[in-house]
Amino acid sequence: MSRAVMDRARATLRFSVQRYPPVFYLLVISLWCVSLDGMFGVLDGGRGLSFSLELLHVALSIFGVGYFMRIVDELRDYEYDLIHNPNRGLAKGDVSFGDLYVALGLNAAVLLGTNLAVSWVRAAILLGIMVHALLLWWLENHWVAYQRSMFLMIGVAIQLHVGHGLYVWVAHAERTGRPLNPKACWPSWQWSSCTCTGR
């Protein structure tokens, strides 16, 4: 691997750690996943909190898709950051759009590959979250009504977090072998939809 490629990889890694601190987000997301999974367990008549390697995989997947969303946000905010946050890595030139496109592609490949090995449904949900994050970027650049309405922005953007909750819910059902029960899980579903993970 050439020195130039290694230099770009190190620059992207430094930028990623700065803009998406892994220890903080891993801790917060892991606690969120465990608590939401435990709530689903109680509401569907199970035993509540239970820990497993598969639940760790769920938390890592949410962490990964949160990183994808973070990078899309950085790309989306580039012109704003040039004026208001010129010290951020992308605005300052520490990383390029190309560097972040590579990071997005690799991240998506790892997420989809590791989830397809377990469940195509989970992989589809993650793909939907990533596509929705890209859609928000497109809307912000091309739809005037979206640009001018905070309520419209919130209404569309919150679907990302609904996707997070859906992913944990489906993973819980697959891991425990219990059928999905929307009625029993509705209270925790509302809570998960209002929780901002990885943003």
Tab-separated table of C-alpha atoms in Angstrom:
chain	number	residue	atom	x	y	z
A	1	MET	CA	0.000	0.000	0.000
A	2	SER	CA	1.471	3.376	-1.016
A	3	ARG	CA	2.478	5.998	1.489
A	4	ALA	CA	-0.079	8.440	0.075
A	5	VAL	CA	-2.921	5.976	0.711
A	6	MET	CA	-1.721	5.380	4.263
A	7	ASP	CA	-1.515	9.123	4.892
A	8	ARG	CA	-5.098	9.596	3.677
A	9	ALA	CA	-6.277	6.688	5.819
A	10	ARG	CA	-4.602	8.157	8.923
A	11	ALA	CA	-6.079	11.586	8.208
A	12	THR	CA	-9.557	10.079	7.863
A	13	LEU	CA	-9.087	8.124	11.091
A	14	ARG	CA	-8.030	11.258	12.996
A	15	PHE	CA	-10.991	13.152	11.587
A	16	SER	CA	-13.379	10.323	12.498
A	17	VAL	CA	-12.156	10.099	16.080
A	18	GLN	CA	-12.498	13.853	16.438
A	19	ARG	CA	-16.006	14.104	14.998
A	20	TYR	CA	-17.362	10.767	16.282
A	21	PRO	CA	-15.496	9.913	19.527
A	22	PRO	CA	-15.659	6.100	19.608
A	23	VAL	CA	-15.474	5.525	23.372
A	24	PHE	CA	-18.287	7.952	24.130
A	25	TYR	CA	-20.595	6.749	21.367
A	26	LEU	CA	-19.907	3.076	21.978
A	27	LEU	CA	-20.800	3.502	25.641
A	28	VAL	CA	-23.950	5.517	25.005
A	29	ILE	CA	-25.173	3.325	22.142
A	30	SER	CA	-24.427	0.093	24.010
A	31	LEU	CA	-26.426	1.278	27.030
A	32	TRP	CA	-29.259	2.398	24.753
A	33	CYS	CA	-29.366	-0.957	22.942
A	34	VAL	CA	-29.251	-2.984	26.165
A	35	SER	CA	-31.975	-0.913	27.824
A	36	LEU	CA	-34.243	-0.943	24.756
A	37	ASP	CA	-33.742	-4.670	24.224
A	38	GLY	CA	-34.497	-5.274	27.911
A	39	MET	CA	-37.656	-3.174	27.664
A	40	PHE	CA	-38.800	-5.174	24.659
A	41	GLY	CA	-38.099	-8.331	26.659
A	42	VAL	CA	-40.242	-7.236	29.589
A	43	LEU	CA	-43.111	-6.038	27.416
A	44	ASP	CA	-43.304	-9.235	25.382
A	45	GLY	CA	-43.315	-11.388	28.516
A	46	GLY	CA	-39.639	-12.337	28.561
A	47	ARG	CA	-37.053	-11.996	31.283
A	48	GLY	CA	-35.911	-8.450	30.555
A	49	LEU	CA	-32.215	-7.684	30.388
A	50	SER	CA	-30.029	-10.382	28.895
A	51	PHE	CA	-26.535	-10.044	27.497
A	52	SER	CA	-25.043	-11.941	24.569
A	53	LEU	CA	-22.523	-11.610	21.766
A	54	GLU	CA	-25.413	-11.095	19.355
A	55	LEU	CA	-26.611	-8.104	21.367
A	56	LEU	CA	-23.055	-6.747	21.175
A	57	HIS	CA	-23.264	-7.121	17.404
A	58	VAL	CA	-26.514	-5.142	17.467
A	59	ALA	CA	-24.835	-2.328	19.413
A	60	LEU	CA	-21.829	-2.304	17.070
A	61	SER	CA	-24.150	-2.145	14.064
A	62	ILE	CA	-25.996	0.857	15.499
A	63	PHE	CA	-22.611	2.419	16.258
A	64	GLY	CA	-21.548	1.816	12.660
A	65	VAL	CA	-24.664	3.284	11.094
A	66	GLY	CA	-24.328	6.243	13.458
A	67	TYR	CA	-20.836	6.799	12.061
A	68	PHE	CA	-22.273	6.707	8.547
A	69	MET	CA	-24.813	9.370	9.540
A	70	ARG	CA	-22.094	11.478	11.146
A	71	ILE	CA	-19.989	11.476	7.969
A	72	VAL	CA	-23.020	12.388	5.842
A	73	ASP	CA	-23.695	15.268	8.238
A	74	GLU	CA	-20.131	16.505	7.808
A	75	LEU	CA	-20.488	16.426	4.034
A	76	ARG	CA	-23.890	18.094	4.197
A	77	ASP	CA	-22.630	20.901	6.466
A	78	TYR	CA	-19.499	21.650	4.432
A	79	GLU	CA	-20.554	25.035	3.049
A	80	TYR	CA	-21.922	26.126	6.438
A	81	ASP	CA	-18.726	25.025	8.179
A	82	LEU	CA	-16.565	26.978	5.744
A	83	ILE	CA	-18.054	30.138	7.266
A	84	HIS	CA	-19.061	29.203	10.796
A	85	ASN	CA	-16.770	26.271	11.718
A	86	PRO	CA	-13.619	26.726	9.610
A	87	ASN	CA	-11.522	24.665	12.044
A	88	ARG	CA	-13.391	21.444	11.327
A	89	GLY	CA	-11.399	18.889	9.388
A	90	LEU	CA	-13.313	18.911	6.115
A	91	ALA	CA	-13.577	22.703	5.973
A	92	LYS	CA	-9.906	23.053	6.898
A	93	GLY	CA	-8.799	20.549	4.260
A	94	ASP	CA	-7.452	17.869	6.593
A	95	VAL	CA	-9.681	15.409	4.749
A	96	SER	CA	-11.321	15.603	1.345
A	97	PHE	CA	-14.739	14.661	0.029
A	98	GLY	CA	-13.062	11.686	-1.627
A	99	ASP	CA	-11.635	10.501	1.705
A	100	LEU	CA	-15.071	10.594	3.288
A	101	TYR	CA	-16.733	8.907	0.314
A	102	VAL	CA	-14.275	6.025	0.751
A	103	ALA	CA	-15.068	5.909	4.483
A	104	LEU	CA	-18.800	5.785	3.720
A	105	GLY	CA	-18.353	2.991	1.199
A	106	LEU	CA	-16.177	0.854	3.447
A	107	ASN	CA	-18.457	1.430	6.422
A	108	ALA	CA	-21.555	0.474	4.419
A	109	ALA	CA	-19.852	-2.652	3.053
A	110	VAL	CA	-18.843	-3.839	6.525
A	111	LEU	CA	-22.267	-3.095	8.015
A	112	LEU	CA	-24.214	-4.823	5.265
A	113	GLY	CA	-21.822	-7.756	5.037
A	114	THR	CA	-21.793	-8.533	8.752
A	115	ASN	CA	-25.565	-8.184	8.987
A	116	LEU	CA	-26.372	-10.193	5.876
A	117	ALA	CA	-24.461	-13.034	7.497
A	118	VAL	CA	-27.016	-12.934	10.325
A	119	SER	CA	-30.265	-11.567	8.891
A	120	TRP	CA	-31.258	-10.038	5.571
A	121	VAL	CA	-34.014	-8.110	7.355
A	122	ARG	CA	-31.522	-6.355	9.633
A	123	ALA	CA	-29.279	-5.607	6.664
A	124	ALA	CA	-32.261	-4.117	4.812
A	125	ILE	CA	-33.110	-1.877	7.773
A	126	LEU	CA	-29.543	-0.585	7.962
A	127	LEU	CA	-29.536	0.017	4.219
A	128	GLY	CA	-32.766	1.972	4.609
A	129	ILE	CA	-31.230	4.129	7.351
A	130	MET	CA	-28.178	4.888	5.217
A	131	VAL	CA	-30.262	5.703	2.142
A	132	HIS	CA	-32.471	7.956	4.263
A	133	ALA	CA	-29.401	9.815	5.585
A	134	LEU	CA	-28.305	10.440	1.989
A	135	LEU	CA	-31.847	11.503	1.096
A	136	LEU	CA	-31.753	14.154	3.838
A	137	TRP	CA	-28.581	15.535	2.275
A	138	TRP	CA	-30.293	15.695	-1.115
A	139	LEU	CA	-33.411	17.339	0.327
A	140	GLU	CA	-31.364	20.000	2.071
A	141	ASN	CA	-29.723	20.914	-1.233
A	142	HIS	CA	-32.725	20.682	-3.561
A	143	TRP	CA	-36.037	21.151	-1.712
A	144	VAL	CA	-36.705	24.748	-0.646
A	145	ALA	CA	-39.680	23.848	1.581
A	146	TYR	CA	-37.485	21.419	3.503
A	147	GLN	CA	-34.758	24.023	3.896
A	148	ARG	CA	-37.162	26.581	5.358
A	149	SER	CA	-39.269	24.445	7.709
A	150	MET	CA	-37.771	23.231	10.973
A	151	PHE	CA	-40.841	21.098	11.646
A	152	LEU	CA	-40.590	19.415	8.251
A	153	MET	CA	-36.883	18.768	8.828
A	154	ILE	CA	-37.567	17.178	12.224
A	155	GLY	CA	-40.479	15.135	10.878
A	156	VAL	CA	-38.387	13.676	8.081
A	157	ALA	CA	-35.110	13.319	9.990
A	158	ILE	CA	-36.606	11.549	13.018
A	159	GLN	CA	-37.319	8.543	10.810
A	160	LEU	CA	-33.609	7.751	11.136
A	161	HIS	CA	-34.127	7.101	14.832
A	162	VAL	CA	-37.302	5.145	14.165
A	163	GLY	CA	-35.066	2.961	12.009
A	164	HIS	CA	-32.667	2.449	14.921
A	165	GLY	CA	-35.503	1.310	17.147
A	166	LEU	CA	-36.876	-0.966	14.423
A	167	TYR	CA	-33.462	-2.575	14.007
A	168	VAL	CA	-33.148	-3.349	17.730
A	169	TRP	CA	-36.740	-4.598	17.826
A	170	VAL	CA	-36.249	-6.994	14.908
A	171	ALA	CA	-32.913	-8.155	16.314
A	172	HIS	CA	-34.578	-8.818	19.677
A	173	ALA	CA	-37.314	-10.913	18.055
A	174	GLU	CA	-34.799	-12.916	16.030
A	175	ARG	CA	-32.459	-13.413	18.973
A	176	THR	CA	-35.156	-14.567	21.390
A	177	GLY	CA	-37.306	-16.459	18.894
A	178	ARG	CA	-40.369	-14.498	19.967
A	179	PRO	CA	-42.681	-13.099	17.264
A	180	LEU	CA	-42.834	-9.347	16.770
A	181	ASN	CA	-45.628	-7.839	18.853
A	182	PRO	CA	-46.232	-4.183	17.900
A	183	LYS	CA	-49.016	-3.696	20.452
A	184	ALA	CA	-46.949	-4.896	23.409
A	185	CYS	CA	-43.856	-2.962	22.338
A	186	TRP	CA	-45.558	0.324	21.403
A	187	PRO	CA	-44.542	2.243	24.609
A	188	SER	CA	-40.874	1.392	24.170
A	189	TRP	CA	-41.166	2.061	20.433
A	190	GLN	CA	-42.271	5.634	21.178
A	191	TRP	CA	-39.345	6.058	23.559
A	192	SER	CA	-36.821	4.712	21.077
A	193	SER	CA	-38.139	7.007	18.335
A	194	CYS	CA	-37.393	10.057	20.495
A	195	THR	CA	-33.854	8.936	21.367
A	196	CYS	CA	-31.025	10.429	19.334
A	197	THR	CA	-28.296	7.860	18.810
A	198	GLY	CA	-25.062	8.611	17.077
A	199	ARG	CA	-26.016	12.157	16.146
